[in-house]
Amino acid sequence: MVTISFDIVTNDICKAWDKSGKSTIEKLIQNRIDEGSTIYNWIGKTKDLRQIIYELTYQTLLGRCKAENFNLLVSSFKEKDENFCSDVVDVWSLIDAELSTIDERKKMKDKFIQLVSSFKDSIDAALLKERFDVETLKELKLIGDTKTFQQKYIKTKTRLFYKQQKFNLLREEMEGYSKLIAELGDLNEKRIKPEILLEIIKSLIGCFNIDPNRVLDLLLESFECHPEFSKSIFVPVLREYLQLCERSTLCHLVGFKFSHYQKTSSTPSSLYIVAALLIQNDLVNLRDLLLHLTPDDESLKTKWNKYVDEVKEEARRSTIMILNPQDKKEDKENKAKVDEIPPNQKFGLCEALLKIGDWKHAVEIMEMFEPNQVLAQKSISLALCQLLHYTIDPLYNRKSPGYRSTCPSMPAYHVTSKRVTNYPDLLADNCTIFDMLLQLGCKTSLDPGLLVKVIRIGKNFFSEYYASPDEERPKLKRIFGNMLGLVSHVILPSLSLLLCNANVSFEVWGLMKLLPYQIRYRIYGDWKNECYDSHPELMLARAGVIDKTKYIMRRLTKENVKQTGRQMGKLSHSSPCILFDSILSQIQRYDNLIGPVVDALKYLTDLTYDCLAFCIIEALANPQKERMKHDDTNISNWLQSLASFCGNILKKYSIELSGLLQYVGNQLKAGKSLDLLILKEVVQKMSGIEISEEVTNDQLEALHGGELLKAEAGYFGQIRNTKKSSNRLKDSLLSQNLALPLCILMAQQRTGIVFTESNDMHLKLMGKLADQCHDTLVQFGNFLSIQLGSDEYNKRFPSIEVLTSQYHTPPDAAFFLTKPMYQYQIATKYDELRKQERSKPKMTNGNSSSSSSSSNDKTQRYIAASEAVIGPLSQQVHQMHDSKIWLDISPRFYTTFWTLSLYDLQVPNNAYEREIAKVKQSIVALDNDSHDGRKRREKERFEALIIKLKDEEKKQEEHHNRVKARMKHERQQWFLAKTTKNDTITKFLQLCIFPRAIFSALDAVYCSKMIHMLHQLKTNNFSTLLCLDRIFTDISYTIASLTENESSRYGRFLCCMLGIIKKWHADKSLYEKECGNFPGFVTVLRANAGNGATKADQLDFENFRHVCHKWQYKLTKAIVVCLESQEFCQIRNALVILTKILPFFPAVTSLASALEKRIDKIRTEEKEKRPDLFALAMGYSGLLKGRKNALVPEHVFHNKSQPKSAASGSTTVKTPTSTATDKKTSSSSNHNRSKSKESKSSSGASKRKSEDKREKTPKESSKSGDSKSKDSKDGGGGDSTTSSGSKKSTMHPPKSSSERDSKRRKVDPTTTTSSTADNSSKVSHKPTTNGSTNNNMKTATNKRK
């Protein structure tokens, strides 16, 4: 423990320093100074100055007093007393001796050194050097080396006290200098050695008594003239010579030479070279020499900062729009230029160091200044480029043998550094290649040859890296990282300063294409967002590109695309990211620029196209842009414009799609479906496959033909013109394994939009997003099924069991994705069976019906192949729904329904005929023109196309016949009849018809054809009449649950069903032929009492017309409910469906009038409130008025005789045109009529039999057409319609739930009657139309939701 007594500077004074301690000590010191009491006359006096300083120093060392307070005290008295600092240093010298000798105080020596070091600004260093010991001075870093300082001290003291002064100026003889100059002027490393030259110099100095310093100066002069002898002569001579004199003399001499040129002319390069060689060989210390050079560091930094500020301001002014022409700059000569800085000896020395290959000392100078400041000088950058050329040339020659090397020759005085010959040398301790290139940065552009060398070396390395085995890659990982750093910070920034150099751009792409797109895009991001802010020249380059891009875009039109495209191409070679960022910002504002810009971008290189893909993704992912319009019901215009631009640009040019597709997948994975718009546009433009609800009937007919018919007539654009772009899209999907993930994500996102994404979303927008997601899924699935081969599709997609169980894909989407797989498997199995039969020995048979037997064999093979594929699939499907479902419909029918397509059910002969006629017209047009080679080849192509279309049509007909035979074979197993027919039809509509009818336009037509096919095949336990009644009765709930596109598809389905019904309604003979004896139109099964046989009562033609009127009425009523709901979605969906079913509905004048009134009301109310509804209503109103001539009165539509007398009590069928009061009255009157009918029905069996024997009036026939019945014992309930004169009794059941609901809604329900058997021998099979239909449709809708 240090024991020191403090009598003056006590602990209390230190603790209260700020309050009273400081003032107390200052008073004591001031008193001693005023008394003249110093440390030299302190004897016999108390509280002397020495004691105060002594105690205060130790209190500081012990930490009781702060060093800052002590420093401030010394600084305050330093100005008052000039000897005060000297007194302090004397006391410190005493303390230094104590700390060095007293053992218990040695531990405080380090604190003492720190304390004294903190006073360097307050106390002159000369005082410290004068009073302190040499070792202490070294610890204070006031001297470099103790030995050198001691020698210098001794020599100085000797020179001051013992050396004789020179007064004779003629003492030195000129002959000595003459002989020395002669020796130094005739140097030859072969003739003279350094040792001999040094002895000669010594002899001349001794003989002629010449000044050694002047001899050293002459040596330097000779060195300047012959720097090539630096290694062999001058450096060894100077090293030995400096051992005879002070080492600092050489530094002072060189510094004096530099000082001489500061005031006269520019410094010669030879002096820089000599100084650099001396520094490199450690003959002169760099920092000592820099003290002699000008200008000072602070002035250089100030000039540089000023230059950078001017560059930033110039860049800012270049990117803003000046509206006043007077404010525009007429010249740009006042731009700051680094090269205009006055002569700079420090930078000149750095250049010389680089020229001789001394990177170590050169980078030391660079680090003294701001980044990029030194290398902003063109000469220094070129010197570093030359050094890099020399260093990497062996590696370049080895790795790029096919290219000619352009390595510059190095001067003789260049110090040979280690040159790189292979990649491991790049990581050697003394290798500085990466450091030099990173320091050079964008200034590599000054030497394009060096830049290309670096690019090719990197390209070769990346090729070897990715070709090497995985176990060897960790060894090269460090080089790989450094190479990526060179690409980010050297190669691409240098490219930005190379104006219009397409060759270098191609070289860069040769390197970049070896990297994965993830790494490339990260590098592009650094290039675009960071590199341009790192260097002033890059800032100016960016500003210039933005300015030129704006100039070009302002003048871009369709007429000057070629000229502006070339200008864009020139700009894109150097700064593609900046160019495209500006172009995309313009496109997002003005979508009319998309076409001209796409055409103008044909002069780009592969690198710039890749940068364009990155810029598009960056623009899409911009978090600062709102993706929705202000009303939050529509997608923003900028996103729609960008999506359209993506589709057009990716179709026309070969741009890698992997990054964009992965971006869409990531967005879907995050639950964001807005970016599906991008995928939809890309697939549509690149493949020609488009999903549009506005597809024409001719196109729709062509779409269920063969692939050739689809390509020629199924789409608005021709698919054959998109073959290359389709292949590119397919390759991108397969290379990144994105085909299946995108399909699954889209299938899952359809429900995710409703339940996850729509928390704060407008209902209209939610519907649009759901439609967009669904349409994109259908479009993408169609693209994959067309582009992928059947075998490849079968390999890449999992089974439906995996899709539904593991990926939770909805059944409709799962069947849609797997349908091509099972079709391929059936075809493959069919071919296998055919080969097996061919391998069997043939039996010779003379039967003439061999062709028909061959056809039957093919059909049986197809049925067997289908059984082999569909059978196991039916077992998998069994797990998709509850077991109760399969009591009504079999898994086999469910699988068959979802795996078949419209291609299987119908052959579009009309579409084939139209397309063949169209091609023939093209041939005729070619024959009329002049003949040449091109037109002859076109004619041959048309003729071949006709043959292919005919073959395809024939092939589809054969396939259709086989499918029909298969369906006939399976029909007995489809509907099991284990429950009621109501439940069977409900499950059929719920699980099959409804989900598929709204899946796509083709599926909507397919559902109608499937129902027609089930009717034509006379499928067991399938009631066509009940199915149709369920479809047309009370569809308001269904309409309310649909999106806009689903409404369009559902309307198309209803239109097809109405078209089928209209054919039967219009032609009695056709009805009798197609429906008369079909089980689907059975209304009552009658059992004979005698022999127990059963007889079916079919619905006659006139009663069928009554039912058709009822369906028209029910449709009208349901649509009116939606139109009057005031809900946007219901009104919109109703208008969309009305537009779709317009060819067949309304057919009755009164119903059309009811609809027209509601439509006019919507037009009036929604004109200002909801313009989109107003537009739909206006469009439908015009179409409806144009169809008025086709409408018929009710009595023409079905036989409805006028009442005989007003007292008969009969009333006409109410229509929805009545007002709310009329509805209420009508409802009550219907209720009363129903009660009267019930009372009449209780009279007895005999009365009912007698009434049945009487001939029915048209009124009764009309009522029977709308009658209802209870469910029979086997569940067959529905409309009870009987032919005139048939013998059966009728009874009226109580009102159904739908009637009660309709009364609550104040809508007039249809008045119906029902009939049942009058005894147990009569069994009713009549479909119920109101209550059960409504409830089951609700169930279907709720389950779908």
PDB file of C-alpha atoms in Angstrom, residues 1147-1150 1191-1198:
ATOM      1  CA  ALA A1147     -89.920 -16.541 -72.550  1.00  0.00           C
ATOM      2  CA  VAL A1148     -93.265 -15.183 -71.332  1.00  0.00           C
ATOM      3  CA  THR A1149     -94.331 -11.584 -71.841  1.00  0.00           C
ATOM      4  CA  SER A1150     -95.722 -11.073 -68.351  1.00  0.00           C
ATOM      5  CA  LEU A1191     -91.542 -13.346 -76.216  1.00  0.00           C
ATOM      6  CA  VAL A1192     -94.949 -15.045 -76.173  1.00  0.00           C
ATOM      7  CA  PRO A1193     -98.029 -14.621 -73.971  1.00  0.00           C
ATOM      8  CA  GLU A1194     -98.652 -17.104 -71.219  1.00  0.00           C
ATOM      9  CA  HIS A1195    -101.530 -18.859 -72.958  1.00  0.00           C
ATOM     10  CA  VAL A1196     -99.271 -19.487 -75.956  1.00  0.00           C
ATOM     11  CA  PHE A1197     -96.429 -20.790 -73.821  1.00  0.00           C
ATOM     12  CA  HIS A1198     -98.762 -23.394 -72.326  1.00  0.00           C
TER      13      HIS A1198
END
